[in-house]
CSV table of N, CA, C and O in Angstrom, one decimal:
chain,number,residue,atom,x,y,z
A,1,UNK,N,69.3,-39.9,-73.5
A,1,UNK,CA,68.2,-39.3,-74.3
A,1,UNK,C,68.9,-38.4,-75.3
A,1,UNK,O,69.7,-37.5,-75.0
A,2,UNK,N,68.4,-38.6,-76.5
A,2,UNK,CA,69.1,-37.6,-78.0
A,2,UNK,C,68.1,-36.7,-77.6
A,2,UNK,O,66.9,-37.0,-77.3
A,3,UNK,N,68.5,-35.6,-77.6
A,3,UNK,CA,67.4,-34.2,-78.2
A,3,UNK,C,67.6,-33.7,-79.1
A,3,UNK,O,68.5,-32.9,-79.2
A,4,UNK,N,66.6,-34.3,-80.6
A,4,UNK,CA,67.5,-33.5,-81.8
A,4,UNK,C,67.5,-32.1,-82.0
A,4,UNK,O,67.2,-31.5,-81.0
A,5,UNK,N,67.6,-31.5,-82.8
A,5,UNK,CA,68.2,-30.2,-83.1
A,5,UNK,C,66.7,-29.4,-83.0
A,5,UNK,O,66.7,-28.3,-82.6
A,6,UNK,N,65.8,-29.9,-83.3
A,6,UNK,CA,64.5,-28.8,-83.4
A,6,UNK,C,63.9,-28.5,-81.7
A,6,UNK,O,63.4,-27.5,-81.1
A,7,UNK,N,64.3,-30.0,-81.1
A,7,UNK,CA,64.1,-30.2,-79.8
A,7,UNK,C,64.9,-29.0,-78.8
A,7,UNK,O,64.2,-28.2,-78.1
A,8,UNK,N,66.0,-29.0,-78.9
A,8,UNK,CA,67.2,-28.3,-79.0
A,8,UNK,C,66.4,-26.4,-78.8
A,8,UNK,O,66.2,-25.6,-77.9
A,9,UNK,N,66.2,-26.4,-80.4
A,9,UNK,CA,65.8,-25.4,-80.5
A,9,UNK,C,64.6,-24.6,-79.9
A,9,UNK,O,64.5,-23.3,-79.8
A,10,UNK,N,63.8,-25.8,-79.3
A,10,UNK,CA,62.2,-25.5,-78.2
A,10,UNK,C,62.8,-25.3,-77.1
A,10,UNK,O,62.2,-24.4,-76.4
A,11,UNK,N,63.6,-25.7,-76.5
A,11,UNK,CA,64.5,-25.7,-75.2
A,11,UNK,C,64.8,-24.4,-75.1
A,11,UNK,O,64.3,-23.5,-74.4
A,12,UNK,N,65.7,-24.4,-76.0
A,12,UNK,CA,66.5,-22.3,-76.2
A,12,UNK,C,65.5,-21.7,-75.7
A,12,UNK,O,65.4,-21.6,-74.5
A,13,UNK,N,64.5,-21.3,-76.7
A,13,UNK,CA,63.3,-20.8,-76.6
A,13,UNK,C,62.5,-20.9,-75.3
A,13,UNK,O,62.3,-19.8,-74.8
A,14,UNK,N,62.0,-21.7,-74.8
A,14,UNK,CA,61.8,-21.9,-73.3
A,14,UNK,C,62.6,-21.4,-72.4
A,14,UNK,O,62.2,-20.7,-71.4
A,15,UNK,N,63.8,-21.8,-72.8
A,15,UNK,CA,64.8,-21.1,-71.3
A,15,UNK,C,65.0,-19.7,-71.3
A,15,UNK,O,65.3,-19.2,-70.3
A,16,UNK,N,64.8,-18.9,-72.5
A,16,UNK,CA,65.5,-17.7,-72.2
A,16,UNK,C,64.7,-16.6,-71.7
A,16,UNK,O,65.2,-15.5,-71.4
A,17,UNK,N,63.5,-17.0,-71.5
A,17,UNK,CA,62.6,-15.8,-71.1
A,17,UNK,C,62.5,-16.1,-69.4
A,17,UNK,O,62.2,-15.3,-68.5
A,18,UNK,N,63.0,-17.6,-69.2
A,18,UNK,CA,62.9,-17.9,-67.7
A,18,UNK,C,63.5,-16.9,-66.5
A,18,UNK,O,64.7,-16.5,-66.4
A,19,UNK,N,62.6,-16.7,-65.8
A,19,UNK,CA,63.4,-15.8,-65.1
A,19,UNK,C,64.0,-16.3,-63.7
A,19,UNK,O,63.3,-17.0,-63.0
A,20,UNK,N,64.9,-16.1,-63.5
A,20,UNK,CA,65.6,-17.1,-62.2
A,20,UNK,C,65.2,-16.3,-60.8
A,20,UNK,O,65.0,-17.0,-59.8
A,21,UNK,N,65.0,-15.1,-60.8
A,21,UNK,CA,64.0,-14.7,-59.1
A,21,UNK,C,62.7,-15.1,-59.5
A,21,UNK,O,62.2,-14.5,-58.5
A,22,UNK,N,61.9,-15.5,-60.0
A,22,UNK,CA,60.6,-16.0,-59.9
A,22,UNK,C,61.2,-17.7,-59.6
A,22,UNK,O,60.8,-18.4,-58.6
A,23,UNK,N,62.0,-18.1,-60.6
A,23,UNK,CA,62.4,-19.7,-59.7
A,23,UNK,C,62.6,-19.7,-58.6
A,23,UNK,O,62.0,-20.4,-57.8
A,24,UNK,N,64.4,-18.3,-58.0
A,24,UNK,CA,64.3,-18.8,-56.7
A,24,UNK,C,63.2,-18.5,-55.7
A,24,UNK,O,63.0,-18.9,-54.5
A,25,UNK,N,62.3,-17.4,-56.4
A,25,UNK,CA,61.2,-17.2,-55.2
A,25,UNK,C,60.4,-19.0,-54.5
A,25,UNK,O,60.2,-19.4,-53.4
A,26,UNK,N,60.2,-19.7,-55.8
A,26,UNK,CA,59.6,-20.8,-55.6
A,26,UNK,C,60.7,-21.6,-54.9
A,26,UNK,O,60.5,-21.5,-53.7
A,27,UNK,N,61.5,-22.2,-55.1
A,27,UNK,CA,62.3,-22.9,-54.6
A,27,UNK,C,64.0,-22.5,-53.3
A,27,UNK,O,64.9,-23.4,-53.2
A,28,UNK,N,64.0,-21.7,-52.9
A,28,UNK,CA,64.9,-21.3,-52.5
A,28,UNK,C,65.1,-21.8,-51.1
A,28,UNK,O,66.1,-22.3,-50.8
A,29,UNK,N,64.0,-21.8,-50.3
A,29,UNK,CA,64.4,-22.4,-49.2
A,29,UNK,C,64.5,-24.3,-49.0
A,29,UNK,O,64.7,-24.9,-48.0
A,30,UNK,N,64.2,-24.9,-50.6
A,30,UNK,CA,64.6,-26.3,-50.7
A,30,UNK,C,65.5,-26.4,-51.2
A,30,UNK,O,66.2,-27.4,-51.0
A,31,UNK,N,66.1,-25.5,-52.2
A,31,UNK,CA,67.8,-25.5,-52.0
A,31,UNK,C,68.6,-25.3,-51.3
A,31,UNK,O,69.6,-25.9,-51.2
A,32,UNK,N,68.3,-24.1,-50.6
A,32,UNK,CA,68.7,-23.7,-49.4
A,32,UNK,C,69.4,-24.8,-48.4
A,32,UNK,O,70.6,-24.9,-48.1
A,33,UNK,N,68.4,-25.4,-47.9
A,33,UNK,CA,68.3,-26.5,-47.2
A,33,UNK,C,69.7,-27.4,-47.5
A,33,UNK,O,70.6,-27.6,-46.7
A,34,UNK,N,69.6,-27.8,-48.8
A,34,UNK,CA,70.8,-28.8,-49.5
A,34,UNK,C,72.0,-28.1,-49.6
A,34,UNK,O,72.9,-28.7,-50.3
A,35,UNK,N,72.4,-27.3,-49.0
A,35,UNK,CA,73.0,-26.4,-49.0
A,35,UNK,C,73.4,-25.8,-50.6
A,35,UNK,O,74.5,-26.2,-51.0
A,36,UNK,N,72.9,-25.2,-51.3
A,36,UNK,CA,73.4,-24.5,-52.6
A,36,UNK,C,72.9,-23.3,-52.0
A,36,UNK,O,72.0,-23.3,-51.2
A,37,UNK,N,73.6,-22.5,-52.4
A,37,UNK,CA,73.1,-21.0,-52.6
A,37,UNK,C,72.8,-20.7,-53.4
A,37,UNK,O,72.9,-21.5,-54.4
A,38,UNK,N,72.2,-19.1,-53.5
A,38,UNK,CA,71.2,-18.5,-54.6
A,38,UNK,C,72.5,-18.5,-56.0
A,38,UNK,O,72.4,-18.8,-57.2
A,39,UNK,N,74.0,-18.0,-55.2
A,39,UNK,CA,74.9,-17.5,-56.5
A,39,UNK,C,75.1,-18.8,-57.3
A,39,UNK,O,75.2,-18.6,-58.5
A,40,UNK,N,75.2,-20.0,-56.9
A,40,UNK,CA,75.7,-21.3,-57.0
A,40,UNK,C,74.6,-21.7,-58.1
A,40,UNK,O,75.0,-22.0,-59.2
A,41,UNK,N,73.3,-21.7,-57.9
A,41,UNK,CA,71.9,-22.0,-58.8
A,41,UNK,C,72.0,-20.9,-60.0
A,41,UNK,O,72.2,-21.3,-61.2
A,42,UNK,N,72.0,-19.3,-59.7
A,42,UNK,CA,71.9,-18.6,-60.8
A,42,UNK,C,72.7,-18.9,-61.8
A,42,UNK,O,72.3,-19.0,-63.0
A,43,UNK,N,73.9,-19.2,-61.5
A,43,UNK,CA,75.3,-19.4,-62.1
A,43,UNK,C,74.8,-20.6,-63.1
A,43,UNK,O,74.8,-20.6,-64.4
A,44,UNK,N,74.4,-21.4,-62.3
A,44,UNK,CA,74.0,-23.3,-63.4
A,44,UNK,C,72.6,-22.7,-64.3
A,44,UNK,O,72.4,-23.1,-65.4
A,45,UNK,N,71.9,-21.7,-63.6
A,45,UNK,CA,71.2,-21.1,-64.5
A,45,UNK,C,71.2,-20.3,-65.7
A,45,UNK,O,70.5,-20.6,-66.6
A,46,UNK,N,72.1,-19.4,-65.7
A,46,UNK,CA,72.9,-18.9,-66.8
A,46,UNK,C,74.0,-19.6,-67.5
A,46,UNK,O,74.4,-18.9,-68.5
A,47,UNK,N,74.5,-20.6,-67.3
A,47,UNK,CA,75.1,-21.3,-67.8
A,47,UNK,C,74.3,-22.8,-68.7
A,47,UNK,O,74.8,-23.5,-69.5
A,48,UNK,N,72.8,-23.0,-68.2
A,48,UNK,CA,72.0,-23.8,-69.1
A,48,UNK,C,71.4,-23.2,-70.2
A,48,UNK,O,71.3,-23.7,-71.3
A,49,UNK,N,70.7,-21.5,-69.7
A,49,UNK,CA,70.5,-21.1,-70.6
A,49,UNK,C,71.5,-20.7,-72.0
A,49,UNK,O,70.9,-20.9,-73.0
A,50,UNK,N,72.6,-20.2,-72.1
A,50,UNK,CA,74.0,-20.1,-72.6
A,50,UNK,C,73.8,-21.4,-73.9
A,50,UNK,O,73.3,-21.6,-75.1
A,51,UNK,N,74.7,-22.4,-72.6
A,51,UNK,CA,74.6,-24.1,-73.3
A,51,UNK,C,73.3,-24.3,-74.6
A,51,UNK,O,73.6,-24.4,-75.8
A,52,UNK,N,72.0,-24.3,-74.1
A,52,UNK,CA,71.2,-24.5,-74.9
A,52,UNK,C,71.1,-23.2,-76.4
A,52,UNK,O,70.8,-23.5,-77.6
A,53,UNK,N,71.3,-22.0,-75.9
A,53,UNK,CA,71.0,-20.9,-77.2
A,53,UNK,C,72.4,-21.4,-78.0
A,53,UNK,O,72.2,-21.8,-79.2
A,54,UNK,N,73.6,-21.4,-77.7
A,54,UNK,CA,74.9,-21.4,-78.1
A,54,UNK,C,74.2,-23.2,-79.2
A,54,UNK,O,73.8,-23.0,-80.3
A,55,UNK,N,74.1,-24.3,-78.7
A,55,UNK,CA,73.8,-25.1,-79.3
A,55,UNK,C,72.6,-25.5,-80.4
A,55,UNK,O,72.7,-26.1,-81.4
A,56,UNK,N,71.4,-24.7,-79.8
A,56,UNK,CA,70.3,-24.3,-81.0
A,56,UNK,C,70.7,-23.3,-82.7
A,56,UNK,O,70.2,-23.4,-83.8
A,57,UNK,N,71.8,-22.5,-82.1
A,57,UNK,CA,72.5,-21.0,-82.9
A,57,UNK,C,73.2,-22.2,-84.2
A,57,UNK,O,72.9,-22.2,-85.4
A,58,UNK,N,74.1,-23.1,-83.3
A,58,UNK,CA,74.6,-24.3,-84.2
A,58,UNK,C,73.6,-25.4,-84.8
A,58,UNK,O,74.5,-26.2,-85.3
A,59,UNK,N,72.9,-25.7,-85.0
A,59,UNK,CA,71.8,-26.3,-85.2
A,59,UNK,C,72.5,-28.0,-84.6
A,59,UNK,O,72.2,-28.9,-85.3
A,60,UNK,N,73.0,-28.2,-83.8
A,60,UNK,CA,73.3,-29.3,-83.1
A,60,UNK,C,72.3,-29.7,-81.6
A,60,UNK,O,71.7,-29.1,-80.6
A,61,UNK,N,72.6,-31.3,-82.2
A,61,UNK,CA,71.2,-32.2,-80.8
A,61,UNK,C,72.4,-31.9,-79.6
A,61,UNK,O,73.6,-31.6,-79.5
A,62,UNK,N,71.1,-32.2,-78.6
A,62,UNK,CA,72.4,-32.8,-77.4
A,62,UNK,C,71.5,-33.7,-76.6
A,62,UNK,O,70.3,-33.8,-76.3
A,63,UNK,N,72.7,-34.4,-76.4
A,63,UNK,CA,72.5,-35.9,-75.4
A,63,UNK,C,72.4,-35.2,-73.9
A,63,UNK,O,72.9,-34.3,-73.3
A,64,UNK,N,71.3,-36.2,-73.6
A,64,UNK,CA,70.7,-35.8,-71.9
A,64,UNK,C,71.3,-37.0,-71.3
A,64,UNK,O,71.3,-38.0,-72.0
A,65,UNK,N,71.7,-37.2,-70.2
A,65,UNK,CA,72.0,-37.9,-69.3
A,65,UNK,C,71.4,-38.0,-67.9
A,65,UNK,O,71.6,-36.9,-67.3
A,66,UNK,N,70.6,-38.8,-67.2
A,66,UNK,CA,70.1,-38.4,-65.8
A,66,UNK,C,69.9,-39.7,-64.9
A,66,UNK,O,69.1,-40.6,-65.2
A,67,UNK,N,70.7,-39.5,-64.0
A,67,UNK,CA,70.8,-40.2,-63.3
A,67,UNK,C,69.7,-39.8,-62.0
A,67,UNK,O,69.4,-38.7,-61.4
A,68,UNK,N,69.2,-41.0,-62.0
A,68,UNK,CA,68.0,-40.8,-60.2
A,68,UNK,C,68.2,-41.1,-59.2
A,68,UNK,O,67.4,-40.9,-58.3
């Protein structure tokens, strides 16, 4: 999947106000389970949020990949 650059840019925007203790409140004991921890999640959390503003700031798409 291409996400072009405006796409890109709604993402940034979305992610950065997300707050990650209201996520893990929701989901914590189903990751839990899978074994990740809270530090392990925050971490990919702050690191998507990052990824996406750093690439919006550059006005570049990015390619989605997802495997099911």
């Amino acid at each position: 999947m291409l996400l072009e650059p405006p796409g890109v840019s709604q993402a940034a925007h979305f992610l950065a106000p997300v707050s990650f203790d209201e996520l893990w409140n929701v989901v914590s004991a189903r990751f839990s389970a899978l074994g990740w921890t809270r530090q392990e999640l925050l971490d990919h959390h702050r690191n998507l949020q990052g990824f996406y503003e750093r690439a919006a700031s550059a006005g570049h798409a990015v390619v989605k990949a997802v495997w099911a």
